[in-house]
mmCIF file of C-alpha atoms in Angstrom:
data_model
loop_
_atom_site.group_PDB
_atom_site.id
_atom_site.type_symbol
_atom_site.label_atom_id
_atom_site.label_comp_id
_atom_site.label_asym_id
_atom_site.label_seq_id
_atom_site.Cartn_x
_atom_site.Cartn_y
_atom_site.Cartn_z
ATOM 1 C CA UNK A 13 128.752 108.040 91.283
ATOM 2 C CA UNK A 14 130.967 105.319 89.664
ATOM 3 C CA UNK A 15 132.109 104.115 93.924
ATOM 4 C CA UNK A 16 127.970 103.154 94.047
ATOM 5 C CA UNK A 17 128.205 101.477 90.580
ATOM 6 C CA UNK A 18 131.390 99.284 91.817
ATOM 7 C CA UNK A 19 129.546 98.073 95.240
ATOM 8 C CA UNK A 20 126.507 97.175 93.787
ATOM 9 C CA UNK A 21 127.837 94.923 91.639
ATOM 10 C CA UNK A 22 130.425 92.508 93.427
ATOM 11 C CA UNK A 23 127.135 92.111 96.161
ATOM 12 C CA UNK A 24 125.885 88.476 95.493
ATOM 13 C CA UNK A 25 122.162 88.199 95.296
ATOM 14 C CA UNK A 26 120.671 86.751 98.852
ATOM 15 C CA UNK A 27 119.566 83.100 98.279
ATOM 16 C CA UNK A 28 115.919 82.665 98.530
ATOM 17 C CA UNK A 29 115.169 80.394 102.067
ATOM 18 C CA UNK A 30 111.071 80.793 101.482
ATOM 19 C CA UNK A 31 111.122 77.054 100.638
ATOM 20 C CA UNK A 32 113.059 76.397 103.327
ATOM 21 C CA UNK A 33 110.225 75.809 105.973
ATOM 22 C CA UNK A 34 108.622 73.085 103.531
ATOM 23 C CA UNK A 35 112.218 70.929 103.397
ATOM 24 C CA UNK A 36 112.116 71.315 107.418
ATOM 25 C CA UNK A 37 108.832 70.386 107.223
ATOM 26 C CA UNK A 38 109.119 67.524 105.214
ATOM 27 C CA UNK A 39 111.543 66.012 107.340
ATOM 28 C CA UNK A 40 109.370 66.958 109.996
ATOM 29 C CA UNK A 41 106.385 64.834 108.784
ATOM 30 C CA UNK A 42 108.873 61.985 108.303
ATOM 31 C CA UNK A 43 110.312 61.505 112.091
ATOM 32 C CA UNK A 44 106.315 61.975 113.087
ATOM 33 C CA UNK A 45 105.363 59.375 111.315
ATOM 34 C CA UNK A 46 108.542 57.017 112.151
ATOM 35 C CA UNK A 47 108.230 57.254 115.554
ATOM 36 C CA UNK A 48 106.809 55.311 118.318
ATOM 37 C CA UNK A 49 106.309 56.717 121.540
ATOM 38 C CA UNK A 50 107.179 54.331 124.490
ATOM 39 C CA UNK A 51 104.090 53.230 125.928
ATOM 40 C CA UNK A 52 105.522 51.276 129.026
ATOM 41 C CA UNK A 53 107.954 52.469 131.540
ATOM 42 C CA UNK A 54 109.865 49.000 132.335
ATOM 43 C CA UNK A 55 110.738 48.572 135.778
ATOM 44 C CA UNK A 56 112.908 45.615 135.885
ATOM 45 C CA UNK A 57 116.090 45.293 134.464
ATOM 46 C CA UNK A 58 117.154 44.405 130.871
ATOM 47 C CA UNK A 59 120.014 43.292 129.588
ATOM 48 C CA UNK A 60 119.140 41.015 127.363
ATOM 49 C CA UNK A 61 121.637 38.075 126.350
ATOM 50 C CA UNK A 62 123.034 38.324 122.844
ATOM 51 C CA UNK A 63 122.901 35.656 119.337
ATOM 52 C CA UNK A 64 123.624 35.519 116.186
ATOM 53 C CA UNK A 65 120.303 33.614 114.552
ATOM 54 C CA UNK A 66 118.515 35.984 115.371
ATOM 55 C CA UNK A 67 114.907 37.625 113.274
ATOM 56 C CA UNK A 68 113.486 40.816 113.334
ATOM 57 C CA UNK A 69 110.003 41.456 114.651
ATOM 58 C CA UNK A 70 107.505 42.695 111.916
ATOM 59 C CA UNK A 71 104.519 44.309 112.288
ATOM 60 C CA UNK A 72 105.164 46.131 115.823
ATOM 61 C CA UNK A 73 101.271 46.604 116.090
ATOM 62 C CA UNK A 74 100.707 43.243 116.803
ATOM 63 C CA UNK A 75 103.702 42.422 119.336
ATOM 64 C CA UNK A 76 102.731 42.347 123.001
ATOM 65 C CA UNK A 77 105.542 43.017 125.765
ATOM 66 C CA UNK A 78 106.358 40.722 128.625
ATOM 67 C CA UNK A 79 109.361 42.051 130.550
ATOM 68 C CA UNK A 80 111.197 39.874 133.565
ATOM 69 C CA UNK A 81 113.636 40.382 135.455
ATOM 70 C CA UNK A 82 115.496 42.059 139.161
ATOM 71 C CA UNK A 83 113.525 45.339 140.050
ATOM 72 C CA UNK A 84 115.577 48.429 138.948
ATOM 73 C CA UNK A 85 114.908 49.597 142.415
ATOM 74 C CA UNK A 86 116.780 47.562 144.750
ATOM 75 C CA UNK A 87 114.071 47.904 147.691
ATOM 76 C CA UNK A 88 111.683 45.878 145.620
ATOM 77 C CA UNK A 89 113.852 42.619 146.063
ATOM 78 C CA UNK A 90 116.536 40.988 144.306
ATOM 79 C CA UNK A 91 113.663 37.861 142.816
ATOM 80 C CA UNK A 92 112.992 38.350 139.838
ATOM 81 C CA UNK A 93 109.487 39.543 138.396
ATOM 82 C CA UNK A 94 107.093 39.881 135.508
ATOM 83 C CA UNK A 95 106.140 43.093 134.400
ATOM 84 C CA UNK A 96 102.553 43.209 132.260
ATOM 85 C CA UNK A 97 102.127 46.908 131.179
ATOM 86 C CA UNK A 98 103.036 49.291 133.375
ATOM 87 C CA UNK A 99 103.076 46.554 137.008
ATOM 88 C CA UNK A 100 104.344 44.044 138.339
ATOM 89 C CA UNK A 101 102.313 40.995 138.131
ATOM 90 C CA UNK A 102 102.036 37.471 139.345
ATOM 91 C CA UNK A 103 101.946 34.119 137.337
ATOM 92 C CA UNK A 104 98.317 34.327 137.418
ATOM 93 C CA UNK A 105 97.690 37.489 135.804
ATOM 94 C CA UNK A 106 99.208 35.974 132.288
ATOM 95 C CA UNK A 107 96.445 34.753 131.014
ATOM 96 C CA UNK A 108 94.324 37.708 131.680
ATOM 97 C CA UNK A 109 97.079 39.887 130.101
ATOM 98 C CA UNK A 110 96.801 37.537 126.972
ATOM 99 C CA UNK A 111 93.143 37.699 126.474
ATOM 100 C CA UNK A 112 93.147 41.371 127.281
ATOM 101 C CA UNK A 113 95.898 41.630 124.355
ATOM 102 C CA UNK A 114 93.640 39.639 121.926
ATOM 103 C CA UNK A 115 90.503 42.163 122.662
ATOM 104 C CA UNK A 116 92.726 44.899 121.822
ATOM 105 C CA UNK A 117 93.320 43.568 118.381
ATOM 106 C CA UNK A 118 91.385 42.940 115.398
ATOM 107 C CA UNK A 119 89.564 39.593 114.997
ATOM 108 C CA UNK A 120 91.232 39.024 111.891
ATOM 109 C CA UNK A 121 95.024 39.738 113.104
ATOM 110 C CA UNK A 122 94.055 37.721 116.706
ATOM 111 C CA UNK A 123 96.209 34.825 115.873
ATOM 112 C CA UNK A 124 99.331 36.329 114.519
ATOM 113 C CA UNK A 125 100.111 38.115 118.067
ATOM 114 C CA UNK A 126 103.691 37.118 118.965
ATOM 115 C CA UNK A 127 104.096 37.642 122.316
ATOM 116 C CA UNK A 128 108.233 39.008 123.059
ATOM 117 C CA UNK A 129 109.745 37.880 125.981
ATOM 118 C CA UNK A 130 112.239 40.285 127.137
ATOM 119 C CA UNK A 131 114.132 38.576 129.479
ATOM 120 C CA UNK A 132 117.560 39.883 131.796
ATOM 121 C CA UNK A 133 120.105 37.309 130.930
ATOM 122 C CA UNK A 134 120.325 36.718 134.294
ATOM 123 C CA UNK A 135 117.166 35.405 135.268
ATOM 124 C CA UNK A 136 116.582 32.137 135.999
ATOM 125 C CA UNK A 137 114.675 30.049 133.748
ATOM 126 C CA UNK A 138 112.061 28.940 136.461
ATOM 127 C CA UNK A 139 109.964 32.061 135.708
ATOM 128 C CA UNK A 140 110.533 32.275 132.041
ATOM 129 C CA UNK A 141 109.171 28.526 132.273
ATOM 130 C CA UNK A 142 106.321 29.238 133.993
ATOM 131 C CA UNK A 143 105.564 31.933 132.136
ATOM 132 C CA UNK A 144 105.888 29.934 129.034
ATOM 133 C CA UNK A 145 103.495 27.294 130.085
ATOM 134 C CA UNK A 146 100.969 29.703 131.363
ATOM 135 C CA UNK A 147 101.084 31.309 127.575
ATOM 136 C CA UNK A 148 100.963 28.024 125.773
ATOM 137 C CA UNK A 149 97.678 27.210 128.297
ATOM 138 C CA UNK A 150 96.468 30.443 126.400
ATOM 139 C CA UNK A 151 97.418 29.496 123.559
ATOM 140 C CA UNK A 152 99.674 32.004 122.574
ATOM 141 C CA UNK A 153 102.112 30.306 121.057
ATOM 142 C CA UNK A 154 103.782 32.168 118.858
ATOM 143 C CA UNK A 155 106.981 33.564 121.342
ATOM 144 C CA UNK A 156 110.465 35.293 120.515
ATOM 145 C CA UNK A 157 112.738 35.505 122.390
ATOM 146 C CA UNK A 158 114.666 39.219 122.818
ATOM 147 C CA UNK A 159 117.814 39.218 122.069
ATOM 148 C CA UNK A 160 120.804 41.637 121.093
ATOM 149 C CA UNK A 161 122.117 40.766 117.454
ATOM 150 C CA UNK A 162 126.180 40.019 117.316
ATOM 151 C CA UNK A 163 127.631 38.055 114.695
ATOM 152 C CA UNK A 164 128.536 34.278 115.039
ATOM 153 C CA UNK A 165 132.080 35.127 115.914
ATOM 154 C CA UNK A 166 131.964 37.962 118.478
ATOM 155 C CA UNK A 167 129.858 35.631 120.583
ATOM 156 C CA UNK A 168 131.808 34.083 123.552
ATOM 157 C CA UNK B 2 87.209 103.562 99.749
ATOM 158 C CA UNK B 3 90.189 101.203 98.330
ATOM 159 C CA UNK B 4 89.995 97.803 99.345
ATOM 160 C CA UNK B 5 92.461 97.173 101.995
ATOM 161 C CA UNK B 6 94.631 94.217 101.283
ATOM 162 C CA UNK B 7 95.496 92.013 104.727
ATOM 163 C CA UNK B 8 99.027 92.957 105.495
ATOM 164 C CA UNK B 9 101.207 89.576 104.662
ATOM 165 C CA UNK B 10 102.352 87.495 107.514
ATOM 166 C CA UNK B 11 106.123 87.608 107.990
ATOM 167 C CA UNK B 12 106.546 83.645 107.704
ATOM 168 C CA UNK B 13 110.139 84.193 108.104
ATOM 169 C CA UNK B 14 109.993 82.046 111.879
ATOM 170 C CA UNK B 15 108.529 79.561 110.147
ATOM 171 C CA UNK B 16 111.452 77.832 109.529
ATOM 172 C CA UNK B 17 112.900 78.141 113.104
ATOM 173 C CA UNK B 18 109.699 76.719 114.162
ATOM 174 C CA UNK B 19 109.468 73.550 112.105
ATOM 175 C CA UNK B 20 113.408 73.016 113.244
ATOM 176 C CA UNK B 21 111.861 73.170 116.765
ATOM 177 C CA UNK B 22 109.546 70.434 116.466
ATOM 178 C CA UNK B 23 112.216 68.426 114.099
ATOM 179 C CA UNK B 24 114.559 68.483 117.039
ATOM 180 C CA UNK B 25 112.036 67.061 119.599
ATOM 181 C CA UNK B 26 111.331 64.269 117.339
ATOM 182 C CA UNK B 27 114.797 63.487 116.518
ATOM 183 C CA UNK B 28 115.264 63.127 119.996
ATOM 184 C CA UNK B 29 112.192 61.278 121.113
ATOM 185 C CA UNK B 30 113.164 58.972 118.633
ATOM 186 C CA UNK B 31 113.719 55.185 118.909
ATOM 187 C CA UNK B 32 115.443 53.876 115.760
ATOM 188 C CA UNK B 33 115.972 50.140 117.387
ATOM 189 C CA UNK B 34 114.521 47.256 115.953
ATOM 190 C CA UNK B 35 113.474 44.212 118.060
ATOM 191 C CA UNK B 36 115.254 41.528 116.842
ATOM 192 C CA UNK B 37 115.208 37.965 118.699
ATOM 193 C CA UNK B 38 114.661 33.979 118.148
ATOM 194 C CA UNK B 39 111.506 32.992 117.283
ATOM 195 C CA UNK B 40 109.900 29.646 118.524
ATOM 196 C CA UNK B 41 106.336 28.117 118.197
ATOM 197 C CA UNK B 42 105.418 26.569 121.996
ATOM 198 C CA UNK B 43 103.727 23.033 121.336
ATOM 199 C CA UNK B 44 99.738 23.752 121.615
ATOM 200 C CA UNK B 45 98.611 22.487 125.856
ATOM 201 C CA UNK B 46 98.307 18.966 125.580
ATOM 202 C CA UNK B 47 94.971 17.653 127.317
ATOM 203 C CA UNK B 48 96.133 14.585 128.345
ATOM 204 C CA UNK B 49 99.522 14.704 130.225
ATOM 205 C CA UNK B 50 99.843 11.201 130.514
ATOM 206 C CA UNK B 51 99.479 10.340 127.106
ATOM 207 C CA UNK B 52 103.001 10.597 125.458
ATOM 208 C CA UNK B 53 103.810 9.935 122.216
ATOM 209 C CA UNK B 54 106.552 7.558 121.537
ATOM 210 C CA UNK B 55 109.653 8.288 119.437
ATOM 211 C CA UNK B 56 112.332 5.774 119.092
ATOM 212 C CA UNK B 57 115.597 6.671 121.509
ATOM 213 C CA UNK B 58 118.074 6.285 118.398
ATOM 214 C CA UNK B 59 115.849 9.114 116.648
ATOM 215 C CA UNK B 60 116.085 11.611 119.830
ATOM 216 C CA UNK B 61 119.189 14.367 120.574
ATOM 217 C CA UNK B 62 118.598 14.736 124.101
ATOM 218 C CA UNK B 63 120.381 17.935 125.334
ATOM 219 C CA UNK B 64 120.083 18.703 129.234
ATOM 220 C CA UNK B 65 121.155 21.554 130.601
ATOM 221 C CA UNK B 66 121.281 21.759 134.587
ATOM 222 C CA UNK B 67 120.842 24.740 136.928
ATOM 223 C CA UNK B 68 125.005 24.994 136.875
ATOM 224 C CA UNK B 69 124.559 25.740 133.306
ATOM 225 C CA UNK B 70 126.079 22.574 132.496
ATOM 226 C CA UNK B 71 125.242 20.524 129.128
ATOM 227 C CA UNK B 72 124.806 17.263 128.902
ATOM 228 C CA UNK B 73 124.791 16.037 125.262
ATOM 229 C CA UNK B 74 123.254 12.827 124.783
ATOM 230 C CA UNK B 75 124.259 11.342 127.917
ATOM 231 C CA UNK B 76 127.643 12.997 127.329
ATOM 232 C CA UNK B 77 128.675 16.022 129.126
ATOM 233 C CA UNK B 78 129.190 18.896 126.406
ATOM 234 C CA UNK B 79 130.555 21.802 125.436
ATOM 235 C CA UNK B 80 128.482 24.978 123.717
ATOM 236 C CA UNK B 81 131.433 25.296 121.270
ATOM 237 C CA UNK B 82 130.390 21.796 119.968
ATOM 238 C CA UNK B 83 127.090 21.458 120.341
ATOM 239 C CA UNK B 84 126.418 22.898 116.617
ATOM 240 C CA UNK B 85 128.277 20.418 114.938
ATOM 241 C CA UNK B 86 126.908 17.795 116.993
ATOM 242 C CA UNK B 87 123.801 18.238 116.142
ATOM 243 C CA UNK B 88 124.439 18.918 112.173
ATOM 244 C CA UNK B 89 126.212 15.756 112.515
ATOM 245 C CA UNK B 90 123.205 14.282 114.456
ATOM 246 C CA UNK B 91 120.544 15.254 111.700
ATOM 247 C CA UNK B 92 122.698 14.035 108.347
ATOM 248 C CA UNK B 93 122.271 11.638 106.493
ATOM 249 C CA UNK B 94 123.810 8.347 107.474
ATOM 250 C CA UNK B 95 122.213 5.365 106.002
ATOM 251 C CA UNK B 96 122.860 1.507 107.613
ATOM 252 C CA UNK B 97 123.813 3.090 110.920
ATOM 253 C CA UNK B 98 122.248 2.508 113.865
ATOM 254 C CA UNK B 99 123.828 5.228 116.252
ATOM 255 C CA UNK B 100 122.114 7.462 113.769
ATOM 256 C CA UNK B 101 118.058 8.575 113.785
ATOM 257 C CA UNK B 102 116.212 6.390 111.058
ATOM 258 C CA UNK B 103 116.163 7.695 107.689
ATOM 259 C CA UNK B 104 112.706 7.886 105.525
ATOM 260 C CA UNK B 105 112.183 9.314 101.763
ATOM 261 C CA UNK B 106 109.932 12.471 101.336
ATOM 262 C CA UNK B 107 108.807 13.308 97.964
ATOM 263 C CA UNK B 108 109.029 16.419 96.970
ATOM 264 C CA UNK B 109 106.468 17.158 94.145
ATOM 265 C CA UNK B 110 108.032 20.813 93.809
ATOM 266 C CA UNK B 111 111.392 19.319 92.630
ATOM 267 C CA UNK B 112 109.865 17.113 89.853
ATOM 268 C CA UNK B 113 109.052 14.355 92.239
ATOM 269 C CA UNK B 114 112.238 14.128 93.133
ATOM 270 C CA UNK B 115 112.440 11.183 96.232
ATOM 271 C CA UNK B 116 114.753 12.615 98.997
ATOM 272 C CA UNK B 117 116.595 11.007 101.853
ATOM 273 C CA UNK B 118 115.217 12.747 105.277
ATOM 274 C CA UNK B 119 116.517 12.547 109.014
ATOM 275 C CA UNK B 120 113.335 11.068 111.210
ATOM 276 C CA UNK B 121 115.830 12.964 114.175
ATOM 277 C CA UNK B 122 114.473 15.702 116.519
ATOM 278 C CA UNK B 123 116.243 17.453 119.036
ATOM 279 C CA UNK B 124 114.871 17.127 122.931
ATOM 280 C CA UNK B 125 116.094 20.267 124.567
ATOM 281 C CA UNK B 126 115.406 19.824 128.688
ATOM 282 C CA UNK B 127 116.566 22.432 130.780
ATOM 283 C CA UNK B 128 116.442 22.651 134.800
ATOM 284 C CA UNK B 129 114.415 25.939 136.429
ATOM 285 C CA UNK B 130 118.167 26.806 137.750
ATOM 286 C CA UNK B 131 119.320 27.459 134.283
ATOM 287 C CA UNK B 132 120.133 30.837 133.620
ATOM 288 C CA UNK B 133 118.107 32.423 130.636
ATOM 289 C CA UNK B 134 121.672 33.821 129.284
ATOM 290 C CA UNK B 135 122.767 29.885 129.325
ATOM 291 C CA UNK B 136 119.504 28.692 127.354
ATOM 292 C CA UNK B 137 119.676 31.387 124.481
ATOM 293 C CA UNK B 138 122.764 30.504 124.152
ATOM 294 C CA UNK B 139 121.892 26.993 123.196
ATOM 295 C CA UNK B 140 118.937 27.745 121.137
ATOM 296 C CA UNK B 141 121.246 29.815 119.614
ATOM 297 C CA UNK B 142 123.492 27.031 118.408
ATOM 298 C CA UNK B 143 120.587 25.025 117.756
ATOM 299 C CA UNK B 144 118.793 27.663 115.251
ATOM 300 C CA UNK B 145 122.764 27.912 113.703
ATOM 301 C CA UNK B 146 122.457 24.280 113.558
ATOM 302 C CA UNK B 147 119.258 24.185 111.217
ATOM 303 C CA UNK B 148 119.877 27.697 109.470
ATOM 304 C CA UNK B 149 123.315 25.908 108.473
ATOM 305 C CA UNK B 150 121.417 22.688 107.233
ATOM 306 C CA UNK B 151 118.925 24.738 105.442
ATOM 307 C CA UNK B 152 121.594 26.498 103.790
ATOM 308 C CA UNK B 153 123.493 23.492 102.545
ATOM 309 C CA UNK B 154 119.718 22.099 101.115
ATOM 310 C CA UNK B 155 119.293 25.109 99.141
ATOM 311 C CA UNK B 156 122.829 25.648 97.957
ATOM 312 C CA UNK B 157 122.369 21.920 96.484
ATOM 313 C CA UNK B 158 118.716 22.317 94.988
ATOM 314 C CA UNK B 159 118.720 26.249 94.041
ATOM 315 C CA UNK B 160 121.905 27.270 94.135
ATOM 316 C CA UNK B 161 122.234 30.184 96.630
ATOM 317 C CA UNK B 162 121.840 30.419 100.282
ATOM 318 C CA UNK B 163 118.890 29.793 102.344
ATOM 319 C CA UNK B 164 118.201 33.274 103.104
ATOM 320 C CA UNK B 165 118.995 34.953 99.433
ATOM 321 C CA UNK B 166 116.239 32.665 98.357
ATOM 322 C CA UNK B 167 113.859 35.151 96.990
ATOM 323 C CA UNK B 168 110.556 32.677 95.878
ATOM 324 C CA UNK B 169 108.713 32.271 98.718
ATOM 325 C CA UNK B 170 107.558 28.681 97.331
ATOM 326 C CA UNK B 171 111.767 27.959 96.997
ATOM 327 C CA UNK B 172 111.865 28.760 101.160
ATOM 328 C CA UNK B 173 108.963 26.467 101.422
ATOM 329 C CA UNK B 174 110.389 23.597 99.804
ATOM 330 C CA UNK B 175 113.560 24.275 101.764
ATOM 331 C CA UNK B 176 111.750 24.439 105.372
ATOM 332 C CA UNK B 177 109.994 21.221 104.129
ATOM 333 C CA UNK B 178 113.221 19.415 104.021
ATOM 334 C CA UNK B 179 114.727 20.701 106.628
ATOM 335 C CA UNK B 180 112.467 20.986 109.376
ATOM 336 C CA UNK B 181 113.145 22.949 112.644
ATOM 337 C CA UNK B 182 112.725 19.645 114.996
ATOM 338 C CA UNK B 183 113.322 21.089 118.568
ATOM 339 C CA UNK B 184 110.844 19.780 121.307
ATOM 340 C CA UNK B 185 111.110 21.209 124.575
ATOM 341 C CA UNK B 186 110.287 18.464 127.335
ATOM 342 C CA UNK B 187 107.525 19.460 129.835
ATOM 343 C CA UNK B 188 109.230 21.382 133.136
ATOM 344 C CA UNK B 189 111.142 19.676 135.865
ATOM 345 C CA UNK B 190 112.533 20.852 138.899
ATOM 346 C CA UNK B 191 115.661 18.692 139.685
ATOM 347 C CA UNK B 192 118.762 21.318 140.353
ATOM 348 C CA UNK B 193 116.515 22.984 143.371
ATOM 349 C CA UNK B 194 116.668 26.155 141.730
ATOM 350 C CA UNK B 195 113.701 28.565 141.444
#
């Protein structure tokens, strides 16, 4: 009788884990809520050049994408290209991209697009040019440029 | 006959559940933050021959060629220097005519206060050859230029640093002074590059 008493009493009581599916939860909601699904599968390559001065982009929602640079797939040509959403797409198709990215906003938010130029450091500016003047005959004009963010000293 | 109760759901998976979806969104993901240099393009101009004249002593005329080779006011230059070149190109230097012209701004914010200002801007010209790593590189040193300036303003009017100015109306007053005077000349194809 008294070898029962002993046992039950050195047995620590189990911890209760029925709140444990509202932490997991909880942390759940949070990542849900943080994250943004990649909408565009980008097709040329990126590696973007690096500075120090650089600014962070606010309000994602009104940032529209336009990628250049070599094809990842090396059948497609070494020149480099413009990708608009999910294709290539010629010099010509900016401004259509531009006014189809101002329809897709509200009227009120229209003018504080910034359109992000991600860029391969190893383009050459031609293309970035032109792509530049075909945005500023669309008057978007508010640009930044992608970069990487080192400090002053690490660049070379 | 006794009401029967539901039998209770054994929520005990629950938890294994919740971890399953955590772990796909952990992974999914993207913590990065676009960062990047910001610019305003000048608005199309509807007459191209139409240009507006600005004295040569007030322009900072920075070519860069499809070798990726700077040429600094008719000088050929080096990206380690152009910074200070142009810091030293905006300042204040009065009497001097290798300098841009100087004119006083008033600045109602700071009591009235008349300041000294730099009439200089900074002609950036670069050839389609260029490579885009070259020419964010010099805008680089250009925005470093003018954050450094802006700095040195506000350290002398507010006492802290450009960018741990937290009044909005203090940033104002600072951009005011020191304006971000970069022009970017229309395109030209000279190096044969495309």
């Amino acid at each position: 009788m008294s070898r029962f008493k002993s046992k039950k009493g050195k047995d620590s009581p189990a911890i209760n884990t029925s709140s444990l599916p509202d932490i997991i939860f909880m942390l759940l909601f949070f990542f849900m809520v943080t994250t943004v699904m990649r909408e565009v599968t980008v097709m040329v390559k990126q590696n973007m050049p690096s500075a120090s001065e650089v600014q962070k982009l606010e309000r994602k929602s009104l940032v529209s994408f336009i990628y250049i640079g070599t094809p990842k797939e090396s059948k497609l040509g070494t020149n480099a290209r413009i990708q608009l959403n999910d294709v290539f797409a010629n010099i010509e198709d900016v401004p259509l991209f531009v006014a189809r990215e101002r329809e897709a906003r509200d009227e009120a938010d229209r003018k504080l697009i910034t359109t992000s130029l991600k860029v391969d450091g190893e383009t050459k500016m031609g293309v970035v040019t032109d792509v530049k003047q075909e945005l500023r005959k669309s008057n978007a004009l508010k640009i930044n440029y992608s970069t990487k963010k080192v400090k002053a000293g690490d660049l070379k | 006959m006794a009401k029967r109760t539901a039998p209770e759901i054994n929520a005990g998976s629950m938890a294994d559940i919740a971890f399953l979806l955590l772990i796909f969104f952990l992974v999914t993901t993207t913590m990065d933050i676009d960062t990047g240099i910001t610019r305003k393009l000048p608005p199309p101009i509807d007459n191209p021959d139409e240009n507006i004249d600005v004295k040569d002593r007030n322009v900072l005329k920075i070519l860069v060629n499809s070798h990726d080779m700077l040429l600094v006011d008719g000088k050929p230059g080096s990206i380690s220097t152009l910074k200070d070149k142009v810091i030293d190109f905006m300042g204040i230097h009065p009497n001097n005519d290798k300098y841009p012209e100087i004119k006083e701004v008033e600045v109602e914010e700071l009591g009235g206060k008349i300041i000294l200002a730099s009439k200089g801007v900074v002609s950036l010209k670069n050839d389609r050859g260029t490579s885009y790593d070259m020419y964010i590189r010099v805008q680089n040193e250009l925005a470093r230029a003018f954050n450094e300036m802006k700095d040195d303003a506000s350290v002398q009017y507010y006492g802290v640093k450009y960018t741990q100015l937290v009044d909005e109306a203090k940033s104002k007053v600072i951009n005011k002074l020191v304006p971000v005077r970069v022009s970017e000349a229309e395109p030209e194809n000279i190096g044969g590059g495309n």
